[in-house]
mmCIF file of C-alpha atoms in Angstrom:
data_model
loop_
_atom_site.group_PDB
_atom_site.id
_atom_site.type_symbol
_atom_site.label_atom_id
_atom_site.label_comp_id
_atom_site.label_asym_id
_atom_site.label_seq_id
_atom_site.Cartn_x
_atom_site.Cartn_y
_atom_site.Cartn_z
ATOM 1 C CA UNK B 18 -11.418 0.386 -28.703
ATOM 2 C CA UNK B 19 -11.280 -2.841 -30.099
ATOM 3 C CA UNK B 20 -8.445 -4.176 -28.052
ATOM 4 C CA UNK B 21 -10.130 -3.084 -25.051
ATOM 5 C CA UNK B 22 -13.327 -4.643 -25.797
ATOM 6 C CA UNK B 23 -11.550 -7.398 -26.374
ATOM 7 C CA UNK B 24 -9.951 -7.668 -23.109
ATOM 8 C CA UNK B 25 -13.142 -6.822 -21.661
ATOM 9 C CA UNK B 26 -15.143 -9.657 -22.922
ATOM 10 C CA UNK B 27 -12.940 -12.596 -21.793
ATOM 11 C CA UNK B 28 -14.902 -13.131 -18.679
ATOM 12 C CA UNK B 29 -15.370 -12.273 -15.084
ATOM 13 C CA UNK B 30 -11.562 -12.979 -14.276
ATOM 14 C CA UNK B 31 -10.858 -9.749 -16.045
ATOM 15 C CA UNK B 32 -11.335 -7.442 -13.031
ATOM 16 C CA UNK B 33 -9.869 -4.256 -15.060
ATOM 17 C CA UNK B 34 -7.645 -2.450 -17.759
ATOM 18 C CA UNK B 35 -4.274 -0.470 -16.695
ATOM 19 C CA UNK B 36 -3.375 1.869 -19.323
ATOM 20 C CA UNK B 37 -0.091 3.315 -19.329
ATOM 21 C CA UNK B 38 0.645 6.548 -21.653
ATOM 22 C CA UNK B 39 2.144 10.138 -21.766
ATOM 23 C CA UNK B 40 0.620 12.769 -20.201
ATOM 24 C CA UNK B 41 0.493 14.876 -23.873
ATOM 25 C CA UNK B 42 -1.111 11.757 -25.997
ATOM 26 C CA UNK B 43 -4.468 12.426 -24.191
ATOM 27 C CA UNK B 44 -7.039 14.704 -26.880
ATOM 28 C CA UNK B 45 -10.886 15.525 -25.725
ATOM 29 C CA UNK B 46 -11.722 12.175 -27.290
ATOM 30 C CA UNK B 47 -8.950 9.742 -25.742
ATOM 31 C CA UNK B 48 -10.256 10.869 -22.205
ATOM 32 C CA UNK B 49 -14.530 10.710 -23.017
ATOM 33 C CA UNK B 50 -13.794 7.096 -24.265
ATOM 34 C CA UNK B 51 -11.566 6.288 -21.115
ATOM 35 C CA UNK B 52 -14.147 8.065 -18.977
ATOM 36 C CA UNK B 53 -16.826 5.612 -20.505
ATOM 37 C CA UNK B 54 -14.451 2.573 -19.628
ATOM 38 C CA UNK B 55 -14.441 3.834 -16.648
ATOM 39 C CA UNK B 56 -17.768 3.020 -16.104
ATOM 40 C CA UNK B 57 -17.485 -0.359 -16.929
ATOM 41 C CA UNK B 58 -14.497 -1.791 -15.268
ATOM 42 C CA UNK B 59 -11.419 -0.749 -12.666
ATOM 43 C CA UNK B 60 -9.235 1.902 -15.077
ATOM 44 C CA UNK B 61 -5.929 2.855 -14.085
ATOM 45 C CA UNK B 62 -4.017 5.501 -16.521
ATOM 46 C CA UNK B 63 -0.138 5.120 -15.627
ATOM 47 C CA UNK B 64 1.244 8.624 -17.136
ATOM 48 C CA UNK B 65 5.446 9.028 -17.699
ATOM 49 C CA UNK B 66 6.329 11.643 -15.632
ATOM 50 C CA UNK B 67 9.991 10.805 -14.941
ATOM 51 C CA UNK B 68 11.339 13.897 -13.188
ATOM 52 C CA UNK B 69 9.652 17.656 -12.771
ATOM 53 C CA UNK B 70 13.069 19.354 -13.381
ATOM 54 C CA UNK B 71 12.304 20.261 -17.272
ATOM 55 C CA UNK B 72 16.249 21.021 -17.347
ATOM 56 C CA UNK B 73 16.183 17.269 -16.842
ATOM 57 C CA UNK B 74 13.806 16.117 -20.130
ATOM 58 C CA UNK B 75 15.002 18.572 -21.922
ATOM 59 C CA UNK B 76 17.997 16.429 -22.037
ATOM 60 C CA UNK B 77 16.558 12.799 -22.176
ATOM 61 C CA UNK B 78 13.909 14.695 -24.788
ATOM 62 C CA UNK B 79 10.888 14.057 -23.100
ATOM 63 C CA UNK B 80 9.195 16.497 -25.331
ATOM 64 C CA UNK B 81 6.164 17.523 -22.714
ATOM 65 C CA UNK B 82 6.205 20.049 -19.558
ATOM 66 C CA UNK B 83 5.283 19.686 -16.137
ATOM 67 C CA UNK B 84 2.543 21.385 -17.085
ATOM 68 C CA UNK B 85 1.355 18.566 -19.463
ATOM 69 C CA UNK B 86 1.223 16.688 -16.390
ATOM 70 C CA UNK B 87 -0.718 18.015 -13.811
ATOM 71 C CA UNK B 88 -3.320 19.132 -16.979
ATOM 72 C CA UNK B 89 -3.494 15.454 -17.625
ATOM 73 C CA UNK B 90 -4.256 14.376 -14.282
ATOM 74 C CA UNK B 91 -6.692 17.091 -13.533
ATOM 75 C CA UNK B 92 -8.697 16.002 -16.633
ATOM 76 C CA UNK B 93 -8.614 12.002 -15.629
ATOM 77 C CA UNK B 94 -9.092 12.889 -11.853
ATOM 78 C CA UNK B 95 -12.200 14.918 -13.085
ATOM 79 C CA UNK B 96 -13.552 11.135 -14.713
ATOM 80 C CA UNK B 97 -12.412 9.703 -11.348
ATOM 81 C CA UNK B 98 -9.825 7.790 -13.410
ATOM 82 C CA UNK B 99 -7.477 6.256 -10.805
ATOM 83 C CA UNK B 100 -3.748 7.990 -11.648
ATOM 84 C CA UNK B 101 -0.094 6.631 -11.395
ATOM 85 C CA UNK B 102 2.447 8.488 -11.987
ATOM 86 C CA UNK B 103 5.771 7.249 -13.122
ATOM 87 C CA UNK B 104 9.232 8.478 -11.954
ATOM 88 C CA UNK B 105 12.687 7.260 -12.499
ATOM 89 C CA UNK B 106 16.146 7.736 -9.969
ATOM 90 C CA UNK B 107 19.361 8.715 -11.646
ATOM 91 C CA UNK B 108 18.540 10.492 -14.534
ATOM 92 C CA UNK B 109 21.252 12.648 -15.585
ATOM 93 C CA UNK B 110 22.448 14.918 -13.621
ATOM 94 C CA UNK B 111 20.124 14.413 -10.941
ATOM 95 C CA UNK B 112 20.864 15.213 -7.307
ATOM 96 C CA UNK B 113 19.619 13.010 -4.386
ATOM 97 C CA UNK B 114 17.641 16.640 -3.547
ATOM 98 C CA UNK B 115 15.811 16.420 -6.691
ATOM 99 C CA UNK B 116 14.633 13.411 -7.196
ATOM 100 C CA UNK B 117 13.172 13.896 -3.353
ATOM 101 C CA UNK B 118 12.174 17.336 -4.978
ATOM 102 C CA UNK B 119 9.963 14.831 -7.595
ATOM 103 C CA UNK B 120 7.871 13.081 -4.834
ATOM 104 C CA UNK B 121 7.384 15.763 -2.906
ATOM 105 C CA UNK B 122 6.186 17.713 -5.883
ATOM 106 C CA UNK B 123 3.902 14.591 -6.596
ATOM 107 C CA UNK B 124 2.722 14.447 -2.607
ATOM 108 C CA UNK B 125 0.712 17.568 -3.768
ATOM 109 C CA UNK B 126 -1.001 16.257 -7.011
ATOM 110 C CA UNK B 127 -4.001 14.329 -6.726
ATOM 111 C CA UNK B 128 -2.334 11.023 -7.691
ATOM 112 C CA UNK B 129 -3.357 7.720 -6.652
ATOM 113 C CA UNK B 130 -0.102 5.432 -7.122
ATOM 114 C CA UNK B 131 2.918 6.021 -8.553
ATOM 115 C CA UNK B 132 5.790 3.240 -9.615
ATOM 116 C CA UNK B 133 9.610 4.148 -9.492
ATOM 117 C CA UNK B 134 12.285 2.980 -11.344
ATOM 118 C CA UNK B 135 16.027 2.783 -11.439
ATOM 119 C CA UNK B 136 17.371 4.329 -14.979
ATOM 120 C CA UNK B 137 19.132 1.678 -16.869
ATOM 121 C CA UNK B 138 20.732 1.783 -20.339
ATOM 122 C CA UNK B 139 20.070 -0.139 -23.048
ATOM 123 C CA UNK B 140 22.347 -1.285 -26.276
ATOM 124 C CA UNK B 141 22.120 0.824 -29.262
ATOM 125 C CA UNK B 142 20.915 3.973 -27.624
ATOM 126 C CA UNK B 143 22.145 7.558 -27.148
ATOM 127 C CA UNK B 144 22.092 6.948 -23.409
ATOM 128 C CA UNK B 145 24.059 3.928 -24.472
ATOM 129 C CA UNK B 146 26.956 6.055 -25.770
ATOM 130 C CA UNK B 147 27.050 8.357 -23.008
ATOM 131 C CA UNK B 148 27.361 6.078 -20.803
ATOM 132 C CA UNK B 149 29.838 4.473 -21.865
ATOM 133 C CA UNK B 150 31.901 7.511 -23.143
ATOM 134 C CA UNK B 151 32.066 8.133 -19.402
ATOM 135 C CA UNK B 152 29.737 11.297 -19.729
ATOM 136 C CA UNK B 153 27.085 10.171 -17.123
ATOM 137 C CA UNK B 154 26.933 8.174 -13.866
ATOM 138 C CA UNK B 155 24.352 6.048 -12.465
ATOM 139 C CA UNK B 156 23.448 4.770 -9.487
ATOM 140 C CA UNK B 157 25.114 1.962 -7.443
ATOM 141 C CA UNK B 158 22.313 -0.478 -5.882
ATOM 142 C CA UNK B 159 23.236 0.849 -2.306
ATOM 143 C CA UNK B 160 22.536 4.153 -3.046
ATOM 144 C CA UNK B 161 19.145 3.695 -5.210
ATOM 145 C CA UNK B 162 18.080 1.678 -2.065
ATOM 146 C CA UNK B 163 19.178 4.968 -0.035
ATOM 147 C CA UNK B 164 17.259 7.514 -1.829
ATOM 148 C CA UNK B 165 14.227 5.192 -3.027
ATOM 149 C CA UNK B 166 13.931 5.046 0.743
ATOM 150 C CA UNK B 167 13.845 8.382 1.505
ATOM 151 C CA UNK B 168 11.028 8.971 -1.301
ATOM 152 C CA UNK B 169 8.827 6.432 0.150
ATOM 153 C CA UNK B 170 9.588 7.986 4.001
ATOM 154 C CA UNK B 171 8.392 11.861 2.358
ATOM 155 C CA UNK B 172 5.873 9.755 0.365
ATOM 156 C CA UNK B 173 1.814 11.113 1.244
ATOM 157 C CA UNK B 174 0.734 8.053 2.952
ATOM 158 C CA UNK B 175 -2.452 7.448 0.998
ATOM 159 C CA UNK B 176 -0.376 6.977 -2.681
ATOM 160 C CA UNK B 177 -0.082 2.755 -3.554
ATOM 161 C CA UNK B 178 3.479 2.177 -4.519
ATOM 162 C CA UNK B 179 3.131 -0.188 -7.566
ATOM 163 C CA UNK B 180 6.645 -0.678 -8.334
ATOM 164 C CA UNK B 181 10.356 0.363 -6.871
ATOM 165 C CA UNK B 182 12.118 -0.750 -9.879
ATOM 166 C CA UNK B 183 12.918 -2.119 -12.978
ATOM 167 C CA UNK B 184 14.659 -4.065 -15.146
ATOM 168 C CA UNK B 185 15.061 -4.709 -19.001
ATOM 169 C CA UNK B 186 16.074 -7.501 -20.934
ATOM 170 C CA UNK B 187 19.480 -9.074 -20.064
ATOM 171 C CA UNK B 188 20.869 -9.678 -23.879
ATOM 172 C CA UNK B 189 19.463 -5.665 -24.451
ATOM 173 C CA UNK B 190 21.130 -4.333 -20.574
ATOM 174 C CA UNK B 191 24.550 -1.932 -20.711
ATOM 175 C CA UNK B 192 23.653 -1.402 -17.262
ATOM 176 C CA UNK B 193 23.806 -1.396 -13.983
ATOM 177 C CA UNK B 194 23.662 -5.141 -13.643
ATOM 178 C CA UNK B 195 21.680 -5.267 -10.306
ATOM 179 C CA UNK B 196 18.865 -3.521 -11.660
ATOM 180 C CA UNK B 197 18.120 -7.813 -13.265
ATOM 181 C CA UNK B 198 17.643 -9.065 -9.437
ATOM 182 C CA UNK B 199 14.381 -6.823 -8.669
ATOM 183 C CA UNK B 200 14.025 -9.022 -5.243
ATOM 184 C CA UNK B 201 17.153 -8.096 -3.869
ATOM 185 C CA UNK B 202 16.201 -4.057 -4.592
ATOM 186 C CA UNK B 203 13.402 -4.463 -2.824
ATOM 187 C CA UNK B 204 14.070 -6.578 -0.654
ATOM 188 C CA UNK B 205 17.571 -4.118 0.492
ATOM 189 C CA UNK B 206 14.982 -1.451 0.652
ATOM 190 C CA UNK B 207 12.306 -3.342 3.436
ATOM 191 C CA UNK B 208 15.446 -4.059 5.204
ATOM 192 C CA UNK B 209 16.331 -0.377 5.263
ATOM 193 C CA UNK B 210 13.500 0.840 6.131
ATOM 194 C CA UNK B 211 12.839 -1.883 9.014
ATOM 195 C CA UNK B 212 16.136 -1.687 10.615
ATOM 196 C CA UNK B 213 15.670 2.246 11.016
ATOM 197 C CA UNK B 214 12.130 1.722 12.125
ATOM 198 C CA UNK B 215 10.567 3.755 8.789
ATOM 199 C CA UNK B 216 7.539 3.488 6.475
ATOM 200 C CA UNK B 217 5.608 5.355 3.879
ATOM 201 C CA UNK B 218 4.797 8.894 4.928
ATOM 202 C CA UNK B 219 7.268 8.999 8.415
ATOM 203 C CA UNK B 220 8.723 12.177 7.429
ATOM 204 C CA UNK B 221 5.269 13.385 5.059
ATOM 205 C CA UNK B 222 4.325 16.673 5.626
ATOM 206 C CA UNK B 223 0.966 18.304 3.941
#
């Protein structure tokens, strides 16, 4: 409360708060006092989705359910909290299939935006050691560009994209190196999507 009173009291330039959390740190009380600040100012609640296949965070220990997602949404959506949902390509042992299997899943959920990234790995974690034991494979930058664009052509037309990727640190990255030039991922996926004459919600059906 206090940081967000603070923020709120610097002056007209603030136009509003984005909050980003997970879908299971959101008790009775959380969601009345981001209802209020609702009131007040332009709220956005990002929520960590990731991927809807629970074999999937089961293994990257997510620790919440699918189910801990849509409740979370229905109880913002019922403050008319404006909801993003986050995903992220190449998770382990993720087909192309699924991750569409994600959006579609989220074309159905009354979500507002949503931001995608590209899974990286970062020194001095599990994924770390995986990785580089050989035991998982990401994607290469051609092929996030491939299926990112395929998300956004299934995408419902009405969701704002707020991000298509990411990036971390350079001195903390094991990899993939392209995931550092966010430009050229997005800029490889507008080219994509131009040259084949495609945009958000081509191939969305309700």
């Amino acid at each position: 409360r206090r940081l967000y009173k603070e923020a709120l009291s610097l002056g007209p330039e603030v136009v509003g708060l984005s909050v980003a959390t997970r879908p299971d740190a959101l008790p009775e009380d959380v969601l009345e006092y981001l209802g209020e600040l609702n009131q007040r100012t332009f709220l956005t609640v990002e929520l960590g989705l990731q991927t809807i296949h629970q074999k999937t965070a089961d293994f990257i220990n997510r620790k919440h359910s699918l189910a801990d997602f849509t409740e979370a949404v229905t109880k913002l959506r019922r403050r008319n909290i404006h909801v993003i949902a986050h995903i992220i390509n190449s998770l382990p042992g993720e087909t192309e299939e699924m991750m569409l299997e994600t959006v579609k899943f989220l074309n159905g959920i009354d979500i507002q935006g949503i931001k995608i990234h590209m899974l990286y790995v970062m020194k001095g974690t599990k994924l770390a050691d995986l990785y580089l034991g050989g035991e998982i494979k990401l994607l290469s930058l051609g092929e996030y560009v491939s299926i990112t664009s395929s998300q956004i052509v299934h995408m419902r037309p009405d969701i704002i994209i707020y991000r298509l990727t990411g990036d971390c640190p350079r001195n903390e990255l094991v990899a993939p190196d392209w995931t550092l030039k966010k430009f050229v991922v997005t800029n490889e996926i507008d080219k994509l999507l131009r040259k084949n004459s495609l945009f958000q919600g081509a191939s969305y059906i309700p």
